[in-house]
Tab-separated table of C-alpha atoms in Angstrom:
chain	number	residue	atom	x	y	z
A	25	MET	CA	21.563	-49.827	12.370
A	26	ALA	CA	22.273	-46.458	10.783
A	27	VAL	CA	22.161	-45.993	7.011
A	28	ARG	CA	25.590	-46.247	5.344
A	29	THR	CA	24.728	-45.582	1.695
A	30	LEU	CA	23.808	-42.227	0.162
A	31	GLU	CA	21.900	-42.907	-3.045
A	32	LEU	CA	19.374	-40.151	-3.625
A	33	THR	CA	15.927	-40.498	-5.180
A	34	ASP	CA	14.737	-36.942	-4.544
A	35	PRO	CA	13.641	-34.797	-7.529
A	36	THR	CA	16.097	-33.119	-9.867
A	37	PHE	CA	15.520	-31.441	-13.222
A	38	THR	CA	15.550	-33.071	-16.645
A	39	PRO	CA	14.784	-30.724	-19.556
A	40	LYS	CA	11.846	-31.701	-21.738
A	41	ALA	CA	12.343	-31.877	-25.475
A	42	GLU	CA	8.856	-30.570	-26.147
A	43	ARG	CA	6.493	-28.355	-24.174
A	44	ASN	CA	2.714	-28.234	-24.448
A	45	ALA	CA	0.865	-25.034	-25.317
A	46	PHE	CA	0.163	-24.062	-21.707
A	47	GLU	CA	3.789	-24.561	-20.680
A	48	LYS	CA	4.991	-22.468	-23.615
A	49	LEU	CA	2.615	-19.703	-22.542
A	50	ALA	CA	3.751	-19.899	-18.921
A	51	LEU	CA	7.423	-19.753	-19.921
A	52	ARG	CA	6.793	-16.312	-21.411
A	53	PHE	CA	6.025	-15.053	-17.896
A	54	ILE	CA	8.375	-16.953	-15.556
A	55	ARG	CA	12.142	-16.698	-15.150
A	56	ASP	CA	13.122	-20.359	-14.893
A	57	GLU	CA	11.557	-23.364	-16.616
A	58	ARG	CA	12.444	-25.485	-13.582
A	59	ASP	CA	9.724	-23.601	-11.728
A	60	LEU	CA	6.861	-24.652	-13.978
A	61	PRO	CA	5.526	-26.877	-11.140
A	62	PHE	CA	4.710	-23.659	-9.275
A	63	VAL	CA	2.564	-22.463	-12.168
A	64	TRP	CA	0.693	-25.768	-12.255
A	65	LEU	CA	0.215	-25.731	-8.487
A	66	SER	CA	-1.077	-22.149	-8.507
A	67	LEU	CA	-3.518	-23.034	-11.280
A	68	GLN	CA	-4.748	-26.146	-9.443
A	69	MET	CA	-5.295	-24.199	-6.229
A	70	THR	CA	-7.139	-21.473	-8.124
A	71	LEU	CA	-9.444	-23.958	-9.846
A	72	VAL	CA	-10.129	-26.018	-6.722
A	73	LEU	CA	-9.894	-23.949	-3.527
A	74	ILE	CA	-11.478	-20.723	-4.745
A	75	PRO	CA	-14.574	-22.443	-6.231
A	76	LEU	CA	-14.913	-24.557	-3.068
A	77	ALA	CA	-14.766	-21.411	-0.953
A	78	ILE	CA	-17.453	-19.781	-3.084
A	79	VAL	CA	-19.677	-22.830	-2.655
A	80	LEU	CA	-19.187	-22.903	1.135
A	81	TYR	CA	-19.969	-19.206	1.422
A	82	TRP	CA	-23.053	-19.462	-0.800
A	83	PRO	CA	-26.069	-18.644	1.374
A	84	GLY	CA	-27.692	-21.743	2.845
A	85	VAL	CA	-25.097	-24.220	1.567
A	86	PHE	CA	-22.636	-24.632	4.469
A	87	ARG	CA	-23.006	-27.583	6.840
A	88	TRP	CA	-20.390	-28.503	9.453
A	89	TRP	CA	-19.856	-31.946	7.928
A	90	MET	CA	-18.425	-30.140	4.891
A	91	ALA	CA	-15.534	-28.692	6.923
A	92	PRO	CA	-13.548	-31.957	7.288
A	93	LEU	CA	-14.014	-32.634	3.571
A	94	TYR	CA	-12.629	-29.192	2.735
A	95	TRP	CA	-9.676	-29.709	5.087
A	96	ALA	CA	-8.990	-33.099	3.514
A	97	VAL	CA	-8.664	-31.406	0.122
A	98	LEU	CA	-6.609	-28.490	1.457
A	99	PHE	CA	-4.165	-30.440	3.606
A	100	GLY	CA	-4.113	-33.575	1.488
A	101	ALA	CA	-3.488	-31.907	-1.846
A	102	PHE	CA	-2.141	-28.413	-1.390
A	103	PHE	CA	-1.015	-27.175	2.008
A	104	ASP	CA	2.590	-28.412	2.245
A	105	ARG	CA	3.178	-27.832	-1.458
A	106	TYR	CA	1.899	-24.265	-1.208
A	107	ILE	CA	4.099	-23.387	1.795
A	108	LEU	CA	7.210	-24.552	-0.041
A	109	MET	CA	6.148	-22.830	-3.253
A	110	LEU	CA	5.859	-19.647	-1.205
A	111	HIS	CA	9.257	-20.382	0.322
A	112	ASN	CA	10.978	-20.879	-3.015
A	113	THR	CA	9.328	-17.934	-4.747
A	114	SER	CA	10.267	-15.731	-1.791
A	115	HIS	CA	13.925	-16.593	-2.336
A	116	LYS	CA	13.852	-16.553	-6.149
A	117	PRO	CA	11.117	-14.481	-7.861
A	118	LEU	CA	8.936	-16.631	-10.073
A	119	PHE	CA	7.914	-14.040	-12.638
A	120	LYS	CA	10.034	-12.002	-15.010
A	121	ARG	CA	10.635	-8.376	-14.090
A	122	GLU	CA	8.194	-7.058	-16.692
A	123	HIS	CA	5.444	-9.160	-15.117
A	124	GLY	CA	6.293	-8.185	-11.555
A	125	TRP	CA	2.655	-7.417	-10.772
A	126	ALA	CA	1.994	-11.174	-10.781
A	127	LYS	CA	4.200	-11.683	-7.717
A	128	PHE	CA	1.306	-10.665	-5.478
A	129	TYR	CA	-0.891	-13.576	-6.520
A	130	ILE	CA	0.832	-16.335	-4.530
A	131	PRO	CA	1.097	-14.504	-1.163
A	132	TRP	CA	-1.978	-12.254	-1.350
A	133	VAL	CA	-4.589	-14.374	-3.141
A	134	LEU	CA	-3.586	-17.978	-2.424
A	135	GLY	CA	-1.790	-17.415	0.886
A	136	PRO	CA	-4.836	-16.801	3.129
A	137	PHE	CA	-6.343	-20.140	2.038
A	138	CYS	CA	-3.286	-21.848	3.567
A	139	GLY	CA	-3.210	-19.746	6.708
A	140	GLU	CA	-0.451	-17.422	5.513
A	141	THR	CA	-0.884	-13.723	6.185
A	142	PRO	CA	0.376	-11.818	3.112
A	143	GLU	CA	3.994	-10.582	3.239
A	144	THR	CA	4.745	-11.827	6.772
A	145	TYR	CA	6.377	-15.061	5.621
A	146	TYR	CA	8.738	-13.242	3.258
A	147	ILE	CA	9.647	-10.593	5.807
A	148	HIS	CA	10.186	-13.110	8.616
A	149	HIS	CA	12.008	-15.757	6.614
A	150	ILE	CA	14.096	-13.769	4.132
A	151	THR	CA	14.929	-10.550	5.953
A	152	MET	CA	15.237	-11.956	9.481
A	153	HIS	CA	15.700	-15.746	9.717
A	154	HIS	CA	18.316	-16.069	6.988
A	155	ALA	CA	20.045	-12.886	8.071
A	156	GLU	CA	20.383	-14.143	11.643
A	157	GLY	CA	20.825	-17.869	10.898
A	158	ASN	CA	19.121	-19.412	13.970
A	159	LEU	CA	21.546	-17.530	16.215
A	160	PRO	CA	20.307	-15.542	19.250
A	161	ARG	CA	19.000	-12.534	17.303
A	162	ASP	CA	16.868	-14.848	15.137
A	163	LEU	CA	13.324	-14.472	16.468
A	164	SER	CA	12.668	-18.142	15.651
A	165	SER	CA	15.971	-19.429	17.037
A	166	THR	CA	15.803	-22.796	18.780
A	167	MET	CA	19.070	-22.338	20.669
A	168	LYS	CA	17.747	-21.385	24.106
A	169	TYR	CA	15.423	-24.401	24.278
A	170	GLN	CA	15.960	-28.035	25.216
A	171	ARG	CA	15.085	-29.471	21.857
A	172	ASP	CA	13.763	-32.860	22.960
A	173	SER	CA	11.379	-31.283	25.480
A	174	LEU	CA	7.668	-31.000	24.732
A	175	VAL	CA	7.366	-28.308	27.403
A	176	ASP	CA	10.117	-26.259	25.780
A	177	PHE	CA	8.530	-26.721	22.375
A	178	PHE	CA	5.242	-25.259	23.595
A	179	ARG	CA	7.147	-22.353	25.147
A	180	TYR	CA	8.731	-21.848	21.722
A	181	TRP	CA	5.419	-22.124	19.875
A	182	SER	CA	3.568	-19.785	22.240
A	183	ASP	CA	6.285	-17.152	21.953
A	184	PHE	CA	6.009	-17.317	18.175
A	185	PHE	CA	2.218	-17.412	18.048
A	186	PHE	CA	1.511	-14.590	20.477
A	187	LEU	CA	4.575	-12.346	20.299
A	188	SER	CA	6.438	-12.865	17.030
A	189	ILE	CA	4.530	-10.253	15.034
A	190	PHE	CA	5.376	-7.585	17.626
A	191	LYS	CA	9.000	-8.708	17.836
A	192	LEU	CA	9.281	-8.811	14.050
A	193	ALA	CA	7.837	-5.290	13.800
A	194	ALA	CA	10.377	-4.050	16.358
A	195	TYR	CA	13.154	-5.901	14.505
A	196	GLN	CA	12.322	-4.225	11.183
A	197	LEU	CA	12.055	-0.783	12.775
A	198	GLY	CA	15.345	-1.386	14.581
A	199	LYS	CA	16.938	-2.206	11.229
A	200	LYS	CA	15.450	1.024	9.831
A	201	ARG	CA	13.242	-0.768	7.310
A	202	PRO	CA	9.990	1.223	7.407
A	203	ARG	CA	8.855	-0.099	4.017
A	204	LEU	CA	9.076	-3.732	5.139
A	205	PHE	CA	7.381	-2.822	8.398
A	206	ALA	CA	4.527	-1.158	6.475
A	207	TRP	CA	4.086	-4.138	4.124
A	208	MET	CA	3.998	-6.558	7.038
A	209	ILE	CA	1.406	-4.523	8.935
A	210	ALA	CA	-0.674	-4.152	5.751
A	211	GLY	CA	-0.637	-7.916	5.179
A	212	GLU	CA	-1.463	-8.793	8.779
A	213	LEU	CA	-4.265	-6.246	9.143
A	214	SER	CA	-5.753	-7.157	5.761
A	215	PHE	CA	-5.987	-10.804	6.780
A	216	TYR	CA	-7.457	-10.069	10.209
A	217	ALA	CA	-9.964	-7.632	8.711
A	218	LEU	CA	-11.018	-10.296	6.194
A	219	VAL	CA	-11.454	-12.850	8.972
A	220	ALA	CA	-13.346	-10.434	11.235
A	221	LEU	CA	-15.757	-9.546	8.437
A	222	GLY	CA	-16.191	-13.224	7.545
A	223	LEU	CA	-16.871	-14.240	11.147
A	224	ALA	CA	-19.473	-11.504	11.442
A	225	LEU	CA	-21.272	-12.436	8.237
A	226	SER	CA	-20.661	-16.174	7.844
A	227	PRO	CA	-18.773	-17.761	10.761
A	228	GLY	CA	-18.886	-21.414	9.654
A	229	PRO	CA	-17.186	-20.999	6.269
A	230	THR	CA	-14.740	-18.435	7.684
A	231	LEU	CA	-13.610	-20.770	10.465
A	232	THR	CA	-13.272	-23.574	7.931
A	233	ILE	CA	-11.497	-21.709	5.143
A	234	PHE	CA	-9.337	-19.179	6.994
A	235	VAL	CA	-9.176	-19.581	10.784
A	236	VAL	CA	-8.388	-23.290	11.151
A	237	PRO	CA	-5.699	-23.240	8.393
A	238	PHE	CA	-4.160	-20.149	10.047
A	239	LEU	CA	-3.933	-21.865	13.441
A	240	LEU	CA	-2.548	-25.091	11.991
A	241	CYS	CA	-0.125	-23.245	9.743
A	242	ARG	CA	1.503	-21.398	12.619
A	243	PHE	CA	1.759	-24.594	14.633
A	244	LEU	CA	3.153	-26.737	11.817
A	245	MET	CA	5.667	-24.123	10.726
A	246	MET	CA	7.132	-24.118	14.226
A	247	CYS	CA	7.256	-27.930	14.250
A	248	GLY	CA	9.143	-27.803	10.970
A	249	ASN	CA	11.579	-25.094	12.047
A	250	TRP	CA	12.221	-26.943	15.313
A	251	GLY	CA	13.044	-30.113	13.373
A	252	GLN	CA	15.246	-28.225	10.925
A	253	HIS	CA	17.270	-26.620	13.711
A	254	ALA	CA	17.039	-29.176	16.506
A	255	PHE	CA	20.618	-30.495	16.355
A	256	ILE	CA	23.191	-27.744	16.920
A	257	ASP	CA	26.868	-28.118	17.762
A	258	GLN	CA	27.531	-26.431	21.113
A	259	ASN	CA	30.994	-25.328	19.972
A	260	ASP	CA	30.138	-24.150	16.457
A	261	PRO	CA	26.537	-22.858	16.353
A	262	GLY	CA	27.132	-20.523	13.413
A	263	ASN	CA	28.178	-23.363	11.096
A	264	SER	CA	25.259	-24.261	8.794
A	265	TYR	CA	26.490	-27.859	8.539
A	266	LYS	CA	26.147	-28.096	12.323
A	267	SER	CA	23.042	-26.004	12.996
A	268	SER	CA	20.705	-27.453	10.348
A	269	ILE	CA	19.882	-30.963	9.202
A	270	THR	CA	19.098	-32.684	5.913
A	271	CYS	CA	16.337	-35.216	5.241
A	272	VAL	CA	16.652	-37.311	2.074
A	273	ASN	CA	14.705	-39.944	0.146
A	274	VAL	CA	11.376	-39.088	1.724
A	275	ARG	CA	7.956	-38.474	0.200
A	276	TYR	CA	7.936	-34.953	1.635
A	277	ASN	CA	10.772	-33.962	-0.726
A	278	GLN	CA	8.761	-35.166	-3.710
A	279	ARG	CA	5.774	-33.057	-2.642
A	280	ALA	CA	7.554	-30.053	-1.142
A	281	PHE	CA	10.290	-29.294	-3.655
A	282	ASN	CA	13.260	-30.821	-1.787
A	283	ASP	CA	12.600	-28.881	1.394
A	284	GLY	CA	14.459	-31.580	3.300
A	285	TYR	CA	17.816	-30.228	2.147
A	286	HIS	CA	18.017	-27.571	4.826
A	287	ILE	CA	21.797	-27.542	5.168
A	288	SER	CA	22.228	-26.896	1.448
A	289	HIS	CA	19.564	-24.205	1.664
A	290	HIS	CA	21.305	-22.376	4.509
A	291	LEU	CA	24.674	-22.643	2.793
A	292	VAL	CA	23.272	-20.879	-0.301
A	293	ALA	CA	19.822	-19.485	0.420
A	294	ASN	CA	18.816	-18.953	-3.207
A	295	ARG	CA	20.111	-22.286	-4.498
A	296	HIS	CA	17.467	-23.725	-6.814
A	297	TRP	CA	15.442	-26.517	-5.244
A	298	THR	CA	16.319	-28.963	-8.032
A	299	GLU	CA	20.054	-28.540	-7.302
A	300	HIS	CA	20.050	-29.696	-3.682
A	301	PRO	CA	20.561	-33.453	-4.268
A	302	GLY	CA	23.497	-32.779	-6.591
A	303	GLU	CA	25.043	-30.380	-4.072
A	304	LEU	CA	24.915	-32.995	-1.339
A	305	LEU	CA	26.469	-35.699	-3.503
A	306	ALA	CA	29.181	-33.350	-4.797
A	307	ASN	CA	30.096	-32.192	-1.284
A	308	ARG	CA	29.611	-35.381	0.675
A	309	ALA	CA	33.136	-35.092	2.112
A	310	LYS	CA	32.383	-31.611	3.506
A	311	TYR	CA	29.216	-32.874	5.137
A	312	ALA	CA	31.177	-35.729	6.701
A	313	ALA	CA	34.049	-33.509	7.838
A	314	ASN	CA	31.631	-31.106	9.506
A	315	GLY	CA	29.647	-33.819	11.264
A	316	ALA	CA	26.457	-32.919	9.404
A	317	ILE	CA	23.319	-34.732	10.520
A	318	ILE	CA	21.384	-36.398	7.706
A	319	PHE	CA	18.315	-38.583	8.023
A	320	GLN	CA	16.893	-40.882	5.369
A	321	GLY	CA	13.228	-41.766	5.023
A	322	ILE	CA	11.857	-39.258	7.551
A	323	ASP	CA	11.079	-35.541	7.257
A	324	PHE	CA	11.389	-32.587	9.636
A	325	PHE	CA	7.962	-33.131	11.128
A	326	GLN	CA	8.756	-36.743	11.922
A	327	VAL	CA	12.089	-35.637	13.405
A	328	TRP	CA	10.142	-33.211	15.632
A	329	PHE	CA	7.672	-35.971	16.586
A	330	PHE	CA	10.370	-38.499	17.512
A	331	LEU	CA	12.217	-35.854	19.526
A	332	MET	CA	9.072	-35.053	21.481
A	333	LEU	CA	8.792	-38.775	22.300
A	334	LYS	CA	12.562	-39.010	22.889
A	335	ARG	CA	12.682	-41.902	20.409
A	336	TYR	CA	16.380	-41.651	19.691
A	337	ASP	CA	16.388	-45.296	18.719
A	338	VAL	CA	14.157	-44.496	15.736
A	339	LEU	CA	16.221	-41.451	14.790
A	340	ALA	CA	19.395	-43.556	14.911
A	341	LYS	CA	17.922	-46.100	12.487
A	342	HIS	CA	17.248	-43.318	9.967
A	343	PHE	CA	20.603	-41.586	10.547
A	344	VAL	CA	22.925	-41.529	7.504
A	345	ASP	CA	26.394	-42.294	8.857
A	346	LEU	CA	28.986	-40.625	6.627
A	347	ALA	CA	31.917	-41.366	8.926
A	348	GLU	CA	34.663	-43.603	7.545
A	349	GLN	CA	34.382	-45.899	10.552
A	350	PRO	CA	30.779	-47.027	11.142
A	351	ARG	CA	29.331	-45.863	14.448
A	352	SER	CA	27.109	-47.918	16.699
A	353	ASP	CA	23.553	-46.857	17.452
A	354	GLU	CA	24.703	-45.925	20.946
A	355	GLU	CA	27.378	-43.581	19.550
A	356	ILE	CA	24.892	-41.980	17.160
A	357	ILE	CA	22.342	-41.505	19.931
A	358	ALA	CA	25.015	-39.886	22.101
A	359	LEU	CA	25.822	-37.499	19.226
A	360	LEU	CA	22.161	-36.622	18.700
A	361	LYS	CA	21.592	-36.014	22.402
A	362	SER	CA	24.643	-33.745	22.585
A	363	ARG	CA	23.198	-31.586	19.809
A	364	VAL	CA	19.789	-30.925	21.413
A	365	GLN	CA	21.036	-29.357	24.647
A	366	ARG	CA	19.904	-25.801	25.341
A	367	PHE	CA	22.548	-23.117	24.948
A	368	ASP	CA	23.962	-20.686	27.424
A	369	LEU	CA	23.645	-17.654	25.162
A	370	THR	CA	26.370	-15.798	27.052
A	371	ARG	CA	29.079	-18.320	26.126
A	372	PRO	CA	31.962	-16.916	24.010
A	373	GLU	CA	31.361	-19.482	21.241
A	374	VAL	CA	27.804	-18.241	20.889
A	375	LEU	CA	28.625	-14.540	21.033
A	376	ALA	CA	31.410	-14.984	18.479
A	377	ALA	CA	29.042	-16.639	16.008
A	378	VAL	CA	26.486	-13.805	16.027
A	379	PRO	CA	26.758	-11.631	12.870
A	380	ALA	CA	28.105	-8.126	13.499
């Protein structure tokens, strides 16, 4: 049976009466006290990942059995949290204007440890994905794919992995944004030069610290984006309520700064991550009226996984049914299946939704 109640346990913000000395120092540099978790996370990554990398690169130290231990630390403690810190600080700058130099630390210093090439995430996500909104001009649009097909997913992933950087470069030049183009190329080439030098001098640590996270990052990001934009209304693809989904009351939201609230995020891209649960509760009627798809207890990656297995029965059990009249599992499954069909991109409804 689908979920009928909407009682949220995802993180919000409660002001603290007293701050410790480190927090008081950090607040002198950052714009919003609600973003102190990003300062703590950056500090933890700096004190853990960078020393571990130094140890692995130290001559004579590296052994292949160390690689899984390093990955356990990276992916168990930091990876998902870093990606969503990068996401949030791309939308809303973390540091005050007078400390703008510090904005390079998260993408340029920490990013390569999590497989992120500097600047590319910002340029792809902010200046292209949100501008195009998963519609046909979005280079990561899911519309032309059958979104419960493993074959179509690997077509989608391979297009992103092998061609997206060239398409994104052409997109930025087409939009007459030479500065963004230059920053993206600088970030990509810097990362690849670092990796090439590392592979030449010390291949084991370089594969462990930079290459494997890079490969997994670009795979997992496509799994996540597929899950976020898997269920699209054929007749209203430009409606964020009907082209994105929301995942609530799941551990991922606790770790990844409410990333599950993708509808709220696309409605207002720079909405603060602590405000998403309140937005959903305040606008529950709008979500219901627009037929928004909400899941409870699973995240985007699990949505992707169950779609690849065509386990609509599992998805239906986690579906939050906001309709006044409860729907059967069969009705919910029929709705979900109708939303994963590939689009004919020449249809008038699709062309009308594309931004001018």
